[in-house]
């Protein structure tokens, strides 16, 4: 085995939440939309949010349209579907009702795959470019990419935990 490039390493890392999401047990619509422990975020919300947070941030980095454009009608969530979920009130979170686990998985996978595809276009130097000076220290492209995947991984773990609790 030879040395990995930064893009190969990132692709492996970014594939982890895909594996977690696609490895969830089959859930009923009731289980997908349940709120275990009265938590405002259902499994459906968590999976939808994974796709949205990756998609919105990737679009901001790449300048490309969001993957959501091809999924919006299938989700049929109205205006709340165009949000990302950060700062949702419990009432707003409860508006995310999705009965199709495959649709949720497909969207999260498509957004993460688009992120991997984007990273594969970058040079090693591109990962070190500062893209946001509003933080101390300033945020590089690589740090933002890792942050995006970290958030997706945490939410995939939350969904897996909740799915285990419901079974």
Short mmCIF file of N, CA and C in Angstrom, two decimals:
data_model
loop_
_atom_site.label_atom_id
_atom_site.label_comp_id
_atom_site.label_asym_id
_atom_site.label_seq_id
_atom_site.Cartn_x
_atom_site.Cartn_y
_atom_site.Cartn_z
N UNK A 1 0.83 -1.17 0.00
CA UNK A 1 0.00 0.00 0.00
C UNK A 1 0.88 1.24 0.00
N UNK A 2 0.58 2.15 -0.91
CA UNK A 2 1.34 3.38 -1.01
C UNK A 2 0.72 4.48 -0.17
N UNK A 3 1.35 5.63 -0.24
CA UNK A 3 0.86 6.79 0.49
C UNK A 3 -0.46 7.27 -0.12
N UNK A 4 -1.34 7.76 0.74
CA UNK A 4 -2.62 8.30 0.28
C UNK A 4 -2.45 9.79 0.01
N UNK A 5 -3.13 10.26 -1.02
CA UNK A 5 -3.18 11.69 -1.25
C UNK A 5 -4.21 12.29 -0.30
N UNK A 6 -4.18 13.60 -0.17
CA UNK A 6 -5.16 14.26 0.70
C UNK A 6 -6.58 14.05 0.17
N UNK A 7 -6.75 14.01 -1.15
CA UNK A 7 -8.10 13.80 -1.68
C UNK A 7 -8.56 12.37 -1.46
N UNK A 8 -7.66 11.40 -1.52
CA UNK A 8 -8.04 10.02 -1.23
C UNK A 8 -8.41 9.86 0.25
N UNK A 9 -7.63 10.50 1.10
CA UNK A 9 -7.92 10.45 2.53
C UNK A 9 -9.26 11.11 2.83
N UNK A 10 -9.50 12.27 2.23
CA UNK A 10 -10.76 12.96 2.46
C UNK A 10 -11.93 12.14 1.94
N UNK A 11 -11.79 11.53 0.76
CA UNK A 11 -12.88 10.72 0.19
C UNK A 11 -13.22 9.57 1.13
N UNK A 12 -12.21 8.93 1.71
CA UNK A 12 -12.46 7.84 2.65
C UNK A 12 -13.21 8.36 3.88
N UNK A 13 -12.76 9.48 4.40
CA UNK A 13 -13.38 10.11 5.56
C UNK A 13 -14.83 10.49 5.26
N UNK A 14 -15.06 11.12 4.12
CA UNK A 14 -16.40 11.61 3.77
C UNK A 14 -17.36 10.47 3.43
N UNK A 15 -16.82 9.30 3.15
CA UNK A 15 -17.70 8.16 2.85
C UNK A 15 -18.25 7.53 4.13
N UNK A 16 -17.65 7.81 5.27
CA UNK A 16 -18.08 7.20 6.53
C UNK A 16 -19.53 7.51 6.88
N UNK A 17 -19.99 8.78 6.79
CA UNK A 17 -21.41 9.00 7.09
C UNK A 17 -22.34 8.35 6.06
N UNK A 18 -21.88 8.18 4.82
CA UNK A 18 -22.68 7.45 3.83
C UNK A 18 -22.88 6.02 4.31
N UNK A 19 -21.79 5.40 4.73
CA UNK A 19 -21.88 4.02 5.24
C UNK A 19 -22.83 3.94 6.43
N UNK A 20 -22.76 4.92 7.31
CA UNK A 20 -23.62 4.91 8.51
C UNK A 20 -25.09 5.06 8.13
N UNK A 21 -25.38 5.97 7.22
CA UNK A 21 -26.76 6.23 6.82
C UNK A 21 -27.34 5.03 6.06
N UNK A 22 -26.56 4.47 5.14
CA UNK A 22 -27.06 3.33 4.37
C UNK A 22 -27.11 2.06 5.21
N UNK A 23 -26.40 2.06 6.35
CA UNK A 23 -26.41 0.89 7.23
C UNK A 23 -27.49 0.91 8.29
N UNK A 24 -28.33 1.96 8.29
CA UNK A 24 -29.42 2.00 9.26
C UNK A 24 -30.39 0.86 8.99
N UNK A 25 -31.03 0.33 10.03
CA UNK A 25 -32.05 -0.70 9.81
C UNK A 25 -33.24 -0.09 9.07
N UNK A 26 -34.00 -0.95 8.42
CA UNK A 26 -35.22 -0.48 7.78
C UNK A 26 -36.19 0.00 8.85
N UNK A 27 -36.69 1.22 8.65
CA UNK A 27 -37.58 1.84 9.63
C UNK A 27 -38.93 2.12 9.00
N UNK A 28 -39.96 2.03 9.80
CA UNK A 28 -41.30 2.36 9.34
C UNK A 28 -41.43 3.89 9.29
N UNK A 29 -42.42 4.39 8.57
CA UNK A 29 -42.65 5.84 8.61
C UNK A 29 -42.85 6.37 10.03
N UNK A 30 -43.52 5.59 10.86
CA UNK A 30 -43.73 6.01 12.24
C UNK A 30 -42.40 6.13 12.98
N UNK A 31 -41.51 5.17 12.76
CA UNK A 31 -40.20 5.21 13.41
C UNK A 31 -39.36 6.38 12.87
N UNK A 32 -39.40 6.59 11.57
CA UNK A 32 -38.64 7.70 10.97
C UNK A 32 -39.05 9.04 11.56
N UNK A 33 -40.32 9.20 11.83
CA UNK A 33 -40.86 10.49 12.25
C UNK A 33 -41.14 10.59 13.74
N UNK A 34 -40.75 9.56 14.49
CA UNK A 34 -40.91 9.58 15.94
C UNK A 34 -39.91 10.55 16.55
N UNK A 35 -40.20 10.99 17.74
CA UNK A 35 -39.33 11.90 18.48
C UNK A 35 -38.95 11.24 19.80
N UNK A 36 -37.94 10.33 19.75
CA UNK A 36 -37.56 9.60 20.95
C UNK A 36 -37.20 10.54 22.10
N UNK A 37 -37.70 10.24 23.28
CA UNK A 37 -37.44 11.07 24.44
C UNK A 37 -37.97 12.48 24.28
N UNK A 38 -38.96 12.64 23.42
CA UNK A 38 -39.55 13.95 23.12
C UNK A 38 -38.56 14.94 22.53
N UNK A 39 -37.46 14.42 21.97
CA UNK A 39 -36.48 15.30 21.32
C UNK A 39 -37.11 15.90 20.07
N UNK A 40 -36.85 17.17 19.77
CA UNK A 40 -37.49 17.79 18.61
C UNK A 40 -37.06 17.20 17.27
N UNK A 41 -35.88 16.56 17.23
CA UNK A 41 -35.38 16.06 15.95
C UNK A 41 -35.66 14.56 15.79
N UNK A 42 -36.45 14.23 14.79
CA UNK A 42 -36.73 12.83 14.46
C UNK A 42 -35.57 12.28 13.64
N UNK A 43 -35.59 10.98 13.40
CA UNK A 43 -34.61 10.37 12.51
C UNK A 43 -34.76 10.96 11.12
N UNK A 44 -35.98 11.17 10.66
CA UNK A 44 -36.19 11.78 9.35
C UNK A 44 -35.55 13.17 9.31
N UNK A 45 -35.74 13.96 10.37
CA UNK A 45 -35.13 15.28 10.42
C UNK A 45 -33.61 15.17 10.35
N UNK A 46 -33.02 14.25 11.12
CA UNK A 46 -31.56 14.09 11.14
C UNK A 46 -31.03 13.74 9.75
N UNK A 47 -31.68 12.80 9.06
CA UNK A 47 -31.21 12.39 7.74
C UNK A 47 -31.40 13.51 6.72
N UNK A 48 -32.54 14.19 6.78
CA UNK A 48 -32.78 15.35 5.90
C UNK A 48 -31.72 16.41 6.16
N UNK A 49 -31.45 16.69 7.44
CA UNK A 49 -30.48 17.72 7.82
C UNK A 49 -29.07 17.39 7.32
N UNK A 50 -28.69 16.12 7.37
CA UNK A 50 -27.38 15.73 6.85
C UNK A 50 -27.26 16.20 5.40
N UNK A 51 -28.25 15.86 4.60
CA UNK A 51 -28.21 16.27 3.20
C UNK A 51 -28.20 17.77 3.04
N UNK A 52 -29.05 18.46 3.79
CA UNK A 52 -29.15 19.92 3.65
C UNK A 52 -27.87 20.63 4.07
N UNK A 53 -27.30 20.25 5.22
CA UNK A 53 -26.12 20.97 5.68
C UNK A 53 -24.93 20.73 4.76
N UNK A 54 -24.79 19.53 4.25
CA UNK A 54 -23.71 19.26 3.31
C UNK A 54 -23.96 20.03 2.02
N UNK A 55 -25.17 19.94 1.51
CA UNK A 55 -25.54 20.52 0.23
C UNK A 55 -25.38 22.04 0.21
N UNK A 56 -25.91 22.71 1.22
CA UNK A 56 -25.85 24.18 1.27
C UNK A 56 -24.40 24.66 1.38
N UNK A 57 -23.64 24.03 2.26
CA UNK A 57 -22.25 24.46 2.43
C UNK A 57 -21.41 24.14 1.20
N UNK A 58 -21.66 22.99 0.57
CA UNK A 58 -20.93 22.66 -0.65
C UNK A 58 -21.23 23.64 -1.75
N UNK A 59 -22.48 24.00 -1.92
CA UNK A 59 -22.86 24.96 -2.94
C UNK A 59 -22.13 26.29 -2.71
N UNK A 60 -22.01 26.68 -1.45
CA UNK A 60 -21.28 27.90 -1.13
C UNK A 60 -19.80 27.82 -1.48
N UNK A 61 -19.22 26.64 -1.31
CA UNK A 61 -17.80 26.44 -1.64
C UNK A 61 -17.56 26.34 -3.14
N UNK A 62 -18.41 25.57 -3.80
CA UNK A 62 -18.18 25.24 -5.20
C UNK A 62 -18.80 26.23 -6.18
N UNK A 63 -19.83 26.95 -5.72
CA UNK A 63 -20.55 27.83 -6.63
C UNK A 63 -21.53 27.08 -7.53
N UNK A 64 -21.67 25.79 -7.30
CA UNK A 64 -22.58 24.95 -8.10
C UNK A 64 -23.97 24.92 -7.44
N UNK A 65 -25.01 24.61 -8.21
CA UNK A 65 -26.35 24.49 -7.62
C UNK A 65 -26.40 23.36 -6.58
N UNK A 66 -27.33 23.47 -5.68
CA UNK A 66 -27.52 22.43 -4.68
C UNK A 66 -28.13 21.18 -5.30
N UNK A 67 -27.74 20.04 -4.79
CA UNK A 67 -28.34 18.76 -5.17
C UNK A 67 -29.84 18.80 -4.86
N UNK A 68 -30.21 19.57 -3.84
CA UNK A 68 -31.60 19.72 -3.41
C UNK A 68 -32.52 20.04 -4.57
N UNK A 69 -32.01 20.76 -5.56
CA UNK A 69 -32.84 21.15 -6.70
C UNK A 69 -33.50 19.93 -7.36
N UNK A 70 -32.83 18.79 -7.35
CA UNK A 70 -33.39 17.57 -7.95
C UNK A 70 -34.21 16.75 -6.96
N UNK A 71 -34.20 17.16 -5.69
CA UNK A 71 -34.92 16.42 -4.65
C UNK A 71 -36.10 17.17 -4.08
N UNK A 72 -36.15 18.47 -4.22
CA UNK A 72 -37.16 19.32 -3.56
C UNK A 72 -38.58 18.78 -3.78
N UNK A 73 -38.96 18.54 -5.01
CA UNK A 73 -40.33 18.09 -5.30
C UNK A 73 -40.62 16.73 -4.69
N UNK A 74 -39.64 15.85 -4.70
CA UNK A 74 -39.84 14.51 -4.14
C UNK A 74 -40.07 14.57 -2.64
N UNK A 75 -39.43 15.50 -1.96
CA UNK A 75 -39.62 15.65 -0.52
C UNK A 75 -40.94 16.32 -0.19
N UNK A 76 -41.35 17.27 -1.01
CA UNK A 76 -42.64 17.96 -0.84
C UNK A 76 -42.81 18.50 0.59
N UNK A 77 -41.79 19.23 1.05
CA UNK A 77 -41.83 19.79 2.40
C UNK A 77 -42.20 21.27 2.43
N UNK A 78 -42.38 21.86 1.28
CA UNK A 78 -42.67 23.29 1.24
C UNK A 78 -41.45 24.10 1.62
N UNK A 79 -41.68 25.31 2.08
CA UNK A 79 -40.59 26.25 2.38
C UNK A 79 -39.65 25.73 3.46
N UNK A 80 -40.16 24.97 4.42
CA UNK A 80 -39.30 24.47 5.49
C UNK A 80 -38.23 23.53 4.93
N UNK A 81 -38.53 22.86 3.84
CA UNK A 81 -37.55 21.96 3.22
C UNK A 81 -36.35 22.68 2.66
N UNK A 82 -36.51 23.95 2.31
CA UNK A 82 -35.40 24.73 1.76
C UNK A 82 -34.47 25.26 2.84
N UNK A 83 -34.85 25.12 4.10
CA UNK A 83 -33.98 25.54 5.19
C UNK A 83 -32.91 24.47 5.40
N UNK A 84 -32.05 24.71 6.38
CA UNK A 84 -30.99 23.75 6.68
C UNK A 84 -31.27 23.01 7.98
N UNK A 85 -31.99 23.65 8.87
CA UNK A 85 -32.30 23.02 10.15
C UNK A 85 -31.61 23.66 11.33
N UNK A 86 -30.52 24.39 11.10
CA UNK A 86 -29.86 25.09 12.20
C UNK A 86 -30.84 26.09 12.79
N UNK A 87 -31.03 26.01 14.09
CA UNK A 87 -31.91 26.95 14.76
C UNK A 87 -33.39 26.66 14.64
N UNK A 88 -33.74 25.49 14.09
CA UNK A 88 -35.15 25.15 14.03
C UNK A 88 -35.75 25.13 15.43
N UNK A 89 -36.92 25.70 15.57
CA UNK A 89 -37.68 25.54 16.81
C UNK A 89 -38.24 24.11 16.80
N UNK A 90 -38.69 23.62 17.94
CA UNK A 90 -39.32 22.29 17.94
C UNK A 90 -40.50 22.21 16.95
N UNK A 91 -41.25 23.29 16.82
CA UNK A 91 -42.38 23.30 15.89
C UNK A 91 -41.89 23.17 14.44
N UNK A 92 -40.83 23.90 14.10
CA UNK A 92 -40.29 23.82 12.74
C UNK A 92 -39.72 22.43 12.47
N UNK A 93 -38.99 21.89 13.44
CA UNK A 93 -38.43 20.55 13.26
C UNK A 93 -39.52 19.52 13.04
N UNK A 94 -40.65 19.70 13.71
CA UNK A 94 -41.75 18.73 13.56
C UNK A 94 -42.42 18.83 12.19
N UNK A 95 -42.14 19.89 11.44
CA UNK A 95 -42.67 20.02 10.08
C UNK A 95 -41.92 19.13 9.08
N UNK A 96 -40.75 18.65 9.47
CA UNK A 96 -39.99 17.75 8.60
C UNK A 96 -40.52 16.34 8.83
N UNK A 97 -41.45 15.95 7.99
CA UNK A 97 -42.05 14.62 8.04
C UNK A 97 -41.80 13.96 6.69
N UNK A 98 -41.03 12.88 6.73
CA UNK A 98 -40.67 12.16 5.52
C UNK A 98 -40.90 10.67 5.80
N UNK A 99 -41.72 10.04 4.99
CA UNK A 99 -42.08 8.64 5.21
C UNK A 99 -41.23 7.65 4.43
N UNK A 100 -40.34 8.15 3.59
CA UNK A 100 -39.56 7.31 2.69
C UNK A 100 -38.08 7.32 3.10
N UNK A 101 -37.65 6.26 3.78
CA UNK A 101 -36.27 6.18 4.23
C UNK A 101 -35.31 6.17 3.05
N UNK A 102 -35.70 5.53 1.96
CA UNK A 102 -34.85 5.49 0.77
C UNK A 102 -34.59 6.88 0.22
N UNK A 103 -35.60 7.72 0.20
CA UNK A 103 -35.44 9.09 -0.27
C UNK A 103 -34.47 9.85 0.62
N UNK A 104 -34.61 9.71 1.92
CA UNK A 104 -33.71 10.38 2.86
C UNK A 104 -32.26 9.90 2.66
N UNK A 105 -32.10 8.60 2.54
CA UNK A 105 -30.77 8.02 2.34
C UNK A 105 -30.18 8.47 1.01
N UNK A 106 -31.00 8.45 -0.04
CA UNK A 106 -30.52 8.86 -1.36
C UNK A 106 -30.03 10.31 -1.36
N UNK A 107 -30.79 11.20 -0.71
CA UNK A 107 -30.41 12.61 -0.69
C UNK A 107 -29.12 12.82 0.09
N UNK A 108 -29.03 12.25 1.28
CA UNK A 108 -27.81 12.40 2.07
C UNK A 108 -26.61 11.84 1.31
N UNK A 109 -26.79 10.68 0.68
CA UNK A 109 -25.71 10.07 -0.10
C UNK A 109 -25.32 10.94 -1.29
N UNK A 110 -26.32 11.48 -1.99
CA UNK A 110 -26.03 12.34 -3.15
C UNK A 110 -25.26 13.58 -2.74
N UNK A 111 -25.65 14.20 -1.63
CA UNK A 111 -24.96 15.41 -1.17
C UNK A 111 -23.52 15.09 -0.76
N UNK A 112 -23.33 14.01 -0.03
CA UNK A 112 -21.98 13.63 0.39
C UNK A 112 -21.13 13.19 -0.79
N UNK A 113 -21.73 12.51 -1.75
CA UNK A 113 -20.98 12.12 -2.96
C UNK A 113 -20.57 13.35 -3.75
N UNK A 114 -21.44 14.35 -3.84
CA UNK A 114 -21.08 15.60 -4.50
C UNK A 114 -19.93 16.29 -3.77
N UNK A 115 -19.92 16.20 -2.45
CA UNK A 115 -18.82 16.77 -1.66
C UNK A 115 -17.51 16.06 -1.98
N UNK A 116 -17.54 14.74 -2.05
CA UNK A 116 -16.35 13.97 -2.40
C UNK A 116 -15.90 14.33 -3.81
N UNK A 117 -16.83 14.42 -4.74
CA UNK A 117 -16.48 14.78 -6.11
C UNK A 117 -15.82 16.15 -6.17
N UNK A 118 -16.35 17.10 -5.40
CA UNK A 118 -15.75 18.43 -5.34
C UNK A 118 -14.33 18.35 -4.79
N UNK A 119 -14.16 17.65 -3.68
CA UNK A 119 -12.82 17.55 -3.08
C UNK A 119 -11.83 16.90 -4.03
N UNK A 120 -12.31 15.98 -4.86
CA UNK A 120 -11.42 15.32 -5.82
C UNK A 120 -10.91 16.27 -6.89
N UNK A 121 -11.53 17.44 -7.04
CA UNK A 121 -11.05 18.43 -8.02
C UNK A 121 -9.98 19.34 -7.43
N UNK A 122 -9.75 19.24 -6.13
CA UNK A 122 -8.84 20.14 -5.45
C UNK A 122 -7.42 19.61 -5.42
N UNK A 123 -6.47 20.54 -5.43
CA UNK A 123 -5.07 20.17 -5.21
C UNK A 123 -4.82 20.17 -3.70
N UNK A 124 -3.71 19.62 -3.30
CA UNK A 124 -3.34 19.63 -1.88
C UNK A 124 -3.26 21.07 -1.37
N UNK A 125 -2.78 21.97 -2.21
CA UNK A 125 -2.66 23.37 -1.82
C UNK A 125 -4.04 24.01 -1.62
N UNK A 126 -5.03 23.60 -2.42
CA UNK A 126 -6.37 24.15 -2.30
C UNK A 126 -6.97 23.92 -0.92
N UNK A 127 -6.61 22.82 -0.27
CA UNK A 127 -7.14 22.52 1.06
C UNK A 127 -6.66 23.54 2.09
N UNK A 128 -5.51 24.17 1.84
CA UNK A 128 -4.95 25.13 2.78
C UNK A 128 -5.34 26.57 2.55
N UNK A 129 -6.13 26.84 1.52
CA UNK A 129 -6.53 28.21 1.21
C UNK A 129 -7.54 28.70 2.24
N UNK A 130 -7.30 29.90 2.77
CA UNK A 130 -8.23 30.50 3.72
C UNK A 130 -9.47 30.95 2.95
N UNK A 131 -10.64 30.50 3.42
CA UNK A 131 -11.90 30.84 2.74
C UNK A 131 -12.83 31.68 3.62
N UNK A 132 -12.50 31.80 4.90
CA UNK A 132 -13.36 32.57 5.81
C UNK A 132 -12.50 33.19 6.90
N UNK A 133 -12.35 34.50 6.82
CA UNK A 133 -11.53 35.21 7.79
C UNK A 133 -12.35 35.74 8.97
N UNK A 134 -13.61 35.34 9.07
CA UNK A 134 -14.47 35.79 10.16
C UNK A 134 -14.28 34.99 11.43
N UNK A 135 -13.33 34.08 11.46
CA UNK A 135 -13.07 33.24 12.62
C UNK A 135 -11.62 33.43 13.05
N UNK A 136 -11.35 33.10 14.30
CA UNK A 136 -9.98 33.11 14.79
C UNK A 136 -9.65 31.71 15.26
N UNK A 137 -8.76 31.01 14.59
CA UNK A 137 -8.03 31.43 13.39
C UNK A 137 -8.94 31.38 12.16
N UNK A 138 -8.51 32.02 11.08
CA UNK A 138 -9.29 31.97 9.85
C UNK A 138 -9.47 30.51 9.39
N UNK A 139 -10.58 30.25 8.72
CA UNK A 139 -10.94 28.89 8.31
C UNK A 139 -10.41 28.61 6.90
N UNK A 140 -9.72 27.48 6.78
CA UNK A 140 -9.26 27.04 5.46
C UNK A 140 -10.32 26.17 4.81
N UNK A 141 -10.17 25.95 3.52
CA UNK A 141 -11.09 25.07 2.80
C UNK A 141 -11.08 23.67 3.41
N UNK A 142 -9.90 23.17 3.75
CA UNK A 142 -9.80 21.84 4.34
C UNK A 142 -10.51 21.74 5.68
N UNK A 143 -10.36 22.75 6.51
CA UNK A 143 -11.03 22.76 7.81
C UNK A 143 -12.55 22.79 7.61
N UNK A 144 -13.03 23.59 6.66
CA UNK A 144 -14.47 23.64 6.40
C UNK A 144 -14.97 22.29 5.91
N UNK A 145 -14.23 21.65 5.02
CA UNK A 145 -14.64 20.34 4.51
C UNK A 145 -14.72 19.32 5.64
N UNK A 146 -13.73 19.31 6.51
CA UNK A 146 -13.74 18.38 7.65
C UNK A 146 -14.92 18.69 8.56
N UNK A 147 -15.19 19.96 8.80
CA UNK A 147 -16.32 20.35 9.65
C UNK A 147 -17.64 19.86 9.07
N UNK A 148 -17.80 19.97 7.77
CA UNK A 148 -19.03 19.51 7.11
C UNK A 148 -19.22 18.01 7.33
N UNK A 149 -18.17 17.24 7.12
CA UNK A 149 -18.27 15.78 7.28
C UNK A 149 -18.44 15.41 8.74
N UNK A 150 -17.77 16.13 9.63
CA UNK A 150 -17.92 15.85 11.06
C UNK A 150 -19.37 16.02 11.49
N UNK A 151 -20.01 17.08 11.03
CA UNK A 151 -21.42 17.31 11.38
C UNK A 151 -22.29 16.17 10.84
N UNK A 152 -22.03 15.77 9.59
CA UNK A 152 -22.81 14.67 8.99
C UNK A 152 -22.60 13.37 9.77
N UNK A 153 -21.39 13.12 10.18
CA UNK A 153 -21.08 11.89 10.93
C UNK A 153 -21.79 11.89 12.28
N UNK A 154 -21.76 13.04 12.97
CA UNK A 154 -22.43 13.11 14.26
C UNK A 154 -23.93 12.86 14.12
N UNK A 155 -24.55 13.45 13.11
CA UNK A 155 -25.99 13.26 12.94
C UNK A 155 -26.32 11.84 12.49
N UNK A 156 -25.45 11.22 11.70
CA UNK A 156 -25.68 9.82 11.32
C UNK A 156 -25.61 8.93 12.56
N UNK A 157 -24.69 9.23 13.46
CA UNK A 157 -24.60 8.48 14.72
C UNK A 157 -25.82 8.68 15.59
N UNK A 158 -26.33 9.91 15.63
CA UNK A 158 -27.55 10.18 16.39
C UNK A 158 -28.73 9.40 15.81
N UNK A 159 -28.81 9.35 14.48
CA UNK A 159 -29.90 8.61 13.83
C UNK A 159 -29.78 7.12 14.14
N UNK A 160 -28.55 6.60 14.13
CA UNK A 160 -28.35 5.18 14.43
C UNK A 160 -28.73 4.87 15.88
N UNK A 161 -28.36 5.74 16.79
CA UNK A 161 -28.72 5.55 18.19
C UNK A 161 -30.23 5.57 18.36
N UNK A 162 -30.88 6.57 17.76
CA UNK A 162 -32.33 6.67 17.88
C UNK A 162 -33.01 5.45 17.26
N UNK A 163 -32.50 4.99 16.12
CA UNK A 163 -33.08 3.81 15.47
C UNK A 163 -32.96 2.58 16.37
N UNK A 164 -31.84 2.46 17.05
CA UNK A 164 -31.65 1.36 17.99
C UNK A 164 -32.61 1.44 19.16
N UNK A 165 -32.88 2.62 19.63
CA UNK A 165 -33.82 2.82 20.74
C UNK A 165 -35.24 2.46 20.33
N UNK A 166 -35.57 2.70 19.06
CA UNK A 166 -36.94 2.45 18.59
C UNK A 166 -37.20 0.99 18.23
N UNK A 167 -36.16 0.22 18.12
CA UNK A 167 -36.35 -1.17 17.66
C UNK A 167 -36.54 -2.12 18.81
#
